[in-house]
PDB file of C-alpha atoms in Angstrom:
ATOM      1  CA  MET A   1     -26.817 -27.566   4.890  1.00  0.00           C
ATOM      2  CA  ALA A   2     -27.037 -24.070   3.419  1.00  0.00           C
ATOM      3  CA  ALA A   3     -24.805 -21.406   4.892  1.00  0.00           C
ATOM      4  CA  THR A   4     -26.469 -18.707   6.912  1.00  0.00           C
ATOM      5  CA  LEU A   5     -25.991 -15.010   6.389  1.00  0.00           C
ATOM      6  CA  THR A   6     -23.973 -14.954   9.614  1.00  0.00           C
ATOM      7  CA  GLU A   7     -21.514 -17.495   8.177  1.00  0.00           C
ATOM      8  CA  TYR A   8     -20.971 -15.340   5.087  1.00  0.00           C
ATOM      9  CA  ASP A   9     -20.585 -12.255   7.289  1.00  0.00           C
ATOM     10  CA  ALA A  10     -17.985 -13.995   9.468  1.00  0.00           C
ATOM     11  CA  LEU A  11     -16.117 -15.194   6.403  1.00  0.00           C
ATOM     12  CA  GLU A  12     -16.235 -11.705   4.900  1.00  0.00           C
ATOM     13  CA  ASP A  13     -14.948 -10.136   8.133  1.00  0.00           C
ATOM     14  CA  CYS A  14     -12.060 -12.576   8.200  1.00  0.00           C
ATOM     15  CA  ALA A  15     -11.211 -12.006   4.516  1.00  0.00           C
ATOM     16  CA  ARG A  16     -11.411  -8.229   4.971  1.00  0.00           C
ATOM     17  CA  ASN A  17      -9.013  -8.392   7.913  1.00  0.00           C
ATOM     18  CA  ILE A  18      -6.523 -10.400   5.880  1.00  0.00           C
ATOM     19  CA  PHE A  19      -7.026  -8.058   2.919  1.00  0.00           C
ATOM     20  CA  GLY A  20      -6.171  -5.096   5.147  1.00  0.00           C
ATOM     21  CA  ARG A  21      -2.993  -6.706   6.435  1.00  0.00           C
ATOM     22  CA  VAL A  22      -1.907  -7.637   2.908  1.00  0.00           C
ATOM     23  CA  MET A  23      -2.685  -4.101   1.705  1.00  0.00           C
ATOM     24  CA  TRP A  24      -0.427  -2.749   4.469  1.00  0.00           C
ATOM     25  CA  SER A  25       2.354  -5.241   3.756  1.00  0.00           C
ATOM     26  CA  HIS A  26       2.244  -4.350   0.070  1.00  0.00           C
ATOM     27  CA  LYS A  27       2.513  -0.625   0.765  1.00  0.00           C
ATOM     28  CA  ILE A  28       5.254  -1.069   3.394  1.00  0.00           C
ATOM     29  CA  GLN A  29       7.385  -3.098   0.963  1.00  0.00           C
ATOM     30  CA  GLU A  30       6.891  -0.394  -1.691  1.00  0.00           C
ATOM     31  CA  LYS A  31       7.930   2.329   0.726  1.00  0.00           C
ATOM     32  CA  GLN A  32      10.986   0.376   1.899  1.00  0.00           C
ATOM     33  CA  ALA A  33      12.111   0.117  -1.734  1.00  0.00           C
ATOM     34  CA  ASP A  34      11.600   3.883  -2.063  1.00  0.00           C
ATOM     35  CA  ILE A  35      13.695   4.484   1.075  1.00  0.00           C
ATOM     36  CA  TYR A  36      16.566   2.419  -0.302  1.00  0.00           C
ATOM     37  CA  LEU A  37      16.299   4.185  -3.640  1.00  0.00           C
ATOM     38  CA  ASP A  38      16.524   7.598  -1.940  1.00  0.00           C
ATOM     39  CA  GLU A  39      19.442   6.461   0.239  1.00  0.00           C
ATOM     40  CA  SER A  40      21.249   5.058  -2.773  1.00  0.00           C
ATOM     41  CA  ARG A  41      20.803   8.273  -4.742  1.00  0.00           C
ATOM     42  CA  GLY A  42      21.865  10.411  -1.773  1.00  0.00           C
ATOM     43  CA  LEU A  43      25.012   8.388  -1.146  1.00  0.00           C
ATOM     44  CA  ALA A  44      25.877   8.412  -4.844  1.00  0.00           C
ATOM     45  CA  ILE A  45      25.495  12.198  -5.033  1.00  0.00           C
ATOM     46  CA  CYS A  46      27.574  12.658  -1.864  1.00  0.00           C
ATOM     47  CA  SER A  47      30.256  10.380  -3.284  1.00  0.00           C
ATOM     48  CA  ILE A  48      30.371  12.329  -6.550  1.00  0.00           C
ATOM     49  CA  VAL A  49      30.550  15.678  -4.735  1.00  0.00           C
ATOM     50  CA  LEU A  50      33.287  14.460  -2.380  1.00  0.00           C
ATOM     51  CA  SER A  51      35.283  12.965  -5.255  1.00  0.00           C
ATOM     52  CA  SER A  52      34.968  16.239  -7.161  1.00  0.00           C
ATOM     53  CA  VAL A  53      36.116  18.295  -4.182  1.00  0.00           C
ATOM     54  CA  ALA A  54      39.041  15.918  -3.595  1.00  0.00           C
ATOM     55  CA  SER A  55      40.022  16.070  -7.276  1.00  0.00           C
ATOM     56  CA  CYS A  56      39.803  19.867  -7.365  1.00  0.00           C
ATOM     57  CA  GLY A  57      41.933  20.038  -4.229  1.00  0.00           C
ATOM     58  CA  LEU A  58      44.561  17.723  -5.671  1.00  0.00           C
ATOM     59  CA  ILE A  59      44.675  19.711  -8.906  1.00  0.00           C
ATOM     60  CA  ALA A  60      44.961  22.926  -6.889  1.00  0.00           C
ATOM     61  CA  THR A  61      48.021  21.543  -5.061  1.00  0.00           C
ATOM     62  CA  LEU A  62      49.833  21.549  -8.406  1.00  0.00           C
ATOM     63  CA  PHE A  63      49.627  25.344  -8.365  1.00  0.00           C
ATOM     64  CA  ALA A  64      49.682  26.063  -4.635  1.00  0.00           C
ATOM     65  CA  ASP A  65      51.110  24.051  -1.778  1.00  0.00           C
ATOM     66  CA  PRO A  66      49.216  24.941   1.417  1.00  0.00           C
ATOM     67  CA  TYR A  67      49.028  22.181   3.996  1.00  0.00           C
ATOM     68  CA  TRP A  68      45.291  22.709   4.698  1.00  0.00           C
ATOM     69  CA  LEU A  69      44.493  22.071   1.018  1.00  0.00           C
ATOM     70  CA  LYS A  70      46.312  18.721   1.102  1.00  0.00           C
ATOM     71  CA  LEU A  71      44.564  17.845   4.361  1.00  0.00           C
ATOM     72  CA  VAL A  72      41.082  18.701   3.054  1.00  0.00           C
ATOM     73  CA  SER A  73      41.684  16.854  -0.236  1.00  0.00           C
ATOM     74  CA  THR A  74      42.923  13.771   1.570  1.00  0.00           C
ATOM     75  CA  LEU A  75      39.995  13.839   3.985  1.00  0.00           C
ATOM     76  CA  MET A  76      37.458  14.198   1.149  1.00  0.00           C
ATOM     77  CA  SER A  77      39.119  11.361  -0.740  1.00  0.00           C
ATOM     78  CA  CYS A  78      38.958   9.088   2.334  1.00  0.00           C
ATOM     79  CA  ILE A  79      35.294   9.900   2.981  1.00  0.00           C
ATOM     80  CA  SER A  80      34.475   9.316  -0.690  1.00  0.00           C
ATOM     81  CA  THR A  81      36.176   5.917  -0.550  1.00  0.00           C
ATOM     82  CA  ILE A  82      34.187   4.999   2.567  1.00  0.00           C
ATOM     83  CA  LEU A  83      30.920   6.012   0.857  1.00  0.00           C
ATOM     84  CA  ILE A  84      31.756   3.907  -2.178  1.00  0.00           C
ATOM     85  CA  ALA A  85      32.455   0.957   0.117  1.00  0.00           C
ATOM     86  CA  VAL A  86      29.110   1.479   1.892  1.00  0.00           C
ATOM     87  CA  ILE A  87      27.273   1.624  -1.431  1.00  0.00           C
ATOM     88  CA  LYS A  88      28.951  -1.596  -2.574  1.00  0.00           C
ATOM     89  CA  ARG A  89      28.435  -3.310   0.797  1.00  0.00           C
ATOM     90  CA  PHE A  90      24.693  -2.688   0.940  1.00  0.00           C
ATOM     91  CA  ASP A  91      24.006  -3.419  -2.746  1.00  0.00           C
ATOM     92  CA  PHE A  92      21.081  -1.035  -2.870  1.00  0.00           C
ATOM     93  CA  GLU A  93      19.971  -2.225  -6.308  1.00  0.00           C
ATOM     94  CA  LYS A  94      19.453  -5.735  -4.955  1.00  0.00           C
ATOM     95  CA  LEU A  95      17.635  -4.416  -1.854  1.00  0.00           C
ATOM     96  CA  ILE A  96      15.346  -2.243  -3.963  1.00  0.00           C
ATOM     97  CA  GLN A  97      14.569  -5.090  -6.363  1.00  0.00           C
ATOM     98  CA  ASN A  98      13.874  -7.500  -3.491  1.00  0.00           C
ATOM     99  CA  HIS A  99      11.370  -5.177  -1.805  1.00  0.00           C
ATOM    100  CA  ARG A 100       9.674  -4.414  -5.118  1.00  0.00           C
ATOM    101  CA  GLU A 101       9.372  -8.124  -5.843  1.00  0.00           C
ATOM    102  CA  PHE A 102       7.664  -8.748  -2.509  1.00  0.00           C
ATOM    103  CA  ALA A 103       5.404  -5.737  -2.993  1.00  0.00           C
ATOM    104  CA  THR A 104       4.308  -7.355  -6.263  1.00  0.00           C
ATOM    105  CA  ARG A 105       3.709 -10.692  -4.538  1.00  0.00           C
ATOM    106  CA  TYR A 106       1.532  -9.011  -1.920  1.00  0.00           C
ATOM    107  CA  LEU A 107      -0.324  -7.119  -4.658  1.00  0.00           C
ATOM    108  CA  ALA A 108      -1.173 -10.381  -6.440  1.00  0.00           C
ATOM    109  CA  VAL A 109      -2.638 -11.859  -3.240  1.00  0.00           C
ATOM    110  CA  LYS A 110      -4.427  -8.588  -2.509  1.00  0.00           C
ATOM    111  CA  ASP A 111      -6.134  -8.778  -5.902  1.00  0.00           C
ATOM    112  CA  GLN A 112      -7.112 -12.402  -5.271  1.00  0.00           C
ATOM    113  CA  LEU A 113      -8.547 -11.435  -1.875  1.00  0.00           C
ATOM    114  CA  MET A 114     -10.562  -8.677  -3.525  1.00  0.00           C
ATOM    115  CA  LEU A 115     -12.084 -11.211  -5.912  1.00  0.00           C
ATOM    116  CA  LEU A 116     -12.822 -13.524  -2.996  1.00  0.00           C
ATOM    117  CA  LEU A 117     -14.564 -10.676  -1.161  1.00  0.00           C
ATOM    118  CA  TYR A 118     -16.646 -10.137  -4.290  1.00  0.00           C
ATOM    119  CA  GLN A 119     -17.610 -13.820  -4.360  1.00  0.00           C
ATOM    120  CA  ILE A 120     -18.462 -13.782  -0.656  1.00  0.00           C
ATOM    121  CA  ARG A 121     -20.661 -10.723  -1.093  1.00  0.00           C
ATOM    122  CA  LEU A 122     -22.580 -12.380  -3.963  1.00  0.00           C
ATOM    123  CA  HIS A 123     -23.331 -15.492  -1.861  1.00  0.00           C
ATOM    124  CA  ASP A 124     -23.364 -17.464  -5.099  1.00  0.00           C
ATOM    125  CA  LYS A 125     -20.809 -20.036  -3.933  1.00  0.00           C
ATOM    126  CA  ASP A 126     -20.950 -22.432  -1.029  1.00  0.00           C
ATOM    127  CA  CYS A 127     -19.462 -21.084   2.194  1.00  0.00           C
ATOM    128  CA  ASN A 128     -17.199 -24.142   2.536  1.00  0.00           C
ATOM    129  CA  PHE A 129     -15.761 -23.528  -0.944  1.00  0.00           C
ATOM    130  CA  LEU A 130     -15.130 -19.863  -0.137  1.00  0.00           C
ATOM    131  CA  GLU A 131     -13.534 -20.811   3.172  1.00  0.00           C
ATOM    132  CA  GLU A 132     -11.147 -23.161   1.374  1.00  0.00           C
ATOM    133  CA  GLU A 133     -10.253 -20.370  -1.053  1.00  0.00           C
ATOM    134  CA  LEU A 134      -9.532 -18.098   1.914  1.00  0.00           C
ATOM    135  CA  ARG A 135      -7.393 -20.777   3.587  1.00  0.00           C
ATOM    136  CA  SER A 136      -5.399 -21.134   0.374  1.00  0.00           C
ATOM    137  CA  LEU A 137      -4.803 -17.383   0.236  1.00  0.00           C
ATOM    138  CA  VAL A 138      -3.819 -17.316   3.921  1.00  0.00           C
ATOM    139  CA  SER A 139      -1.241 -20.015   3.143  1.00  0.00           C
ATOM    140  CA  LYS A 140       0.160 -17.845   0.341  1.00  0.00           C
ATOM    141  CA  VAL A 141       0.356 -14.842   2.673  1.00  0.00           C
ATOM    142  CA  THR A 142       2.066 -16.936   5.358  1.00  0.00           C
ATOM    143  CA  GLU A 143       4.611 -18.163   2.818  1.00  0.00           C
ATOM    144  CA  ILE A 144       5.313 -14.628   1.580  1.00  0.00           C
ATOM    145  CA  ASN A 145       5.567 -13.308   5.147  1.00  0.00           C
ATOM    146  CA  SER A 146       8.064 -16.021   6.085  1.00  0.00           C
ATOM    147  CA  ILE A 147      10.566 -14.955   3.423  1.00  0.00           C
ATOM    148  CA  ALA A 148       9.768 -11.253   2.974  1.00  0.00           C
ATOM    149  CA  PRO A 149      12.681  -8.891   3.623  1.00  0.00           C
ATOM    150  CA  GLN A 150      12.718  -6.842   6.811  1.00  0.00           C
ATOM    151  CA  THR A 151      11.328  -3.337   6.707  1.00  0.00           C
ATOM    152  CA  THR A 152      11.938  -0.290   8.872  1.00  0.00           C
ATOM    153  CA  ASN A 153       9.675   1.812  11.076  1.00  0.00           C
ATOM    154  CA  CYS A 154      10.225   4.615   8.590  1.00  0.00           C
ATOM    155  CA  ALA A 155       8.666   2.468   5.834  1.00  0.00           C
ATOM    156  CA  VAL A 156       5.679   1.786   8.094  1.00  0.00           C
ATOM    157  CA  SER A 157       5.247   5.527   8.731  1.00  0.00           C
ATOM    158  CA  LEU A 158       5.490   6.325   5.031  1.00  0.00           C
ATOM    159  CA  ALA A 159       2.988   3.566   4.224  1.00  0.00           C
ATOM    160  CA  SER A 160       0.605   4.968   6.832  1.00  0.00           C
ATOM    161  CA  ALA A 161       0.826   8.430   5.314  1.00  0.00           C
ATOM    162  CA  ALA A 162       0.392   7.000   1.813  1.00  0.00           C
ATOM    163  CA  LEU A 163      -2.713   5.021   2.748  1.00  0.00           C
ATOM    164  CA  HIS A 164      -4.389   7.490   5.095  1.00  0.00           C
ATOM    165  CA  LYS A 165      -3.323  10.965   4.052  1.00  0.00           C
ATOM    166  CA  HIS A 166      -2.490  10.583   0.370  1.00  0.00           C
ATOM    167  CA  LYS A 167      -5.017   7.776  -0.271  1.00  0.00           C
ATOM    168  CA  ASP A 168      -2.511   5.873  -2.483  1.00  0.00           C
ATOM    169  CA  ASP A 169      -4.822   2.898  -2.919  1.00  0.00           C
ATOM    170  CA  ASP A 170      -7.931   4.937  -3.687  1.00  0.00           C
ATOM    171  CA  ILE A 171      -8.759   5.109  -7.362  1.00  0.00           C
ATOM    172  CA  THR A 172     -11.617   7.313  -8.509  1.00  0.00           C
ATOM    173  CA  ASP A 173     -14.122   6.378 -11.183  1.00  0.00           C
ATOM    174  CA  GLU A 174     -12.733   9.216 -13.276  1.00  0.00           C
ATOM    175  CA  GLU A 175      -9.198   7.788 -13.085  1.00  0.00           C
ATOM    176  CA  ILE A 176     -10.462   4.330 -14.025  1.00  0.00           C
ATOM    177  CA  ASN A 177     -12.488   5.773 -16.913  1.00  0.00           C
ATOM    178  CA  ASN A 178      -9.353   7.431 -18.293  1.00  0.00           C
ATOM    179  CA  GLY A 179      -7.867   3.984 -18.844  1.00  0.00           C
ATOM    180  CA  LEU A 180     -10.944   2.401 -20.382  1.00  0.00           C
ATOM    181  CA  PRO A 181     -12.550   2.671 -23.809  1.00  0.00           C
ATOM    182  CA  PRO A 182     -15.792   4.684 -23.835  1.00  0.00           C
ATOM    183  CA  SER A 183     -17.997   1.581 -23.940  1.00  0.00           C
ATOM    184  CA  LEU A 184     -16.632   0.378 -20.577  1.00  0.00           C
ATOM    185  CA  ARG A 185     -16.702   3.687 -18.732  1.00  0.00           C
ATOM    186  CA  LYS A 186     -18.910   4.345 -15.735  1.00  0.00           C
ATOM    187  CA  GLU A 187     -20.704   7.625 -15.166  1.00  0.00           C
ATOM    188  CA  CYS A 188     -18.886   9.575 -12.468  1.00  0.00           C
ATOM    189  CA  LYS A 189     -20.789  10.929  -9.489  1.00  0.00           C
ATOM    190  CA  LYS A 190     -20.246  14.627  -8.860  1.00  0.00           C
TER     191      LYS A 190
END
């Protein structure tokens, strides 16, 4: 029995919904990695500044002996030690790498879903075959979701801004043309 247009439409709607969720998951994982990168850099800079202030204070006590200078130097040294412990405890490099890895996994499935949407739109393959392809991709997404690292509300907000306001996933014909040889370029609409 040949598939009806309605069956292709339903399949396309389902695939588009999954595509959208994967697109979001990909962007959220990217943004969470960015958050950890910023936090790591900020803590490292704070640690360096505090260590420098503590060192300057300790050197200054060789020439002057005010109690407040010893107190400030000791306090800065303690805070610097705590920051170093926090940086080591959270292992930001590992967190960043983990979120980037899952962003890449989502991107791979996103690309596969885009190709499936293309095949659905062409109607050149049997609906049952396309449905099986979609089921396979849903299984991949479920597997990724089950082991993906947790993200924060801040990452969700940043992903929302990236997708809606900054249009991170929108690529213009002109941008694509810049990466292609002249024979593969498409005329840009003005």
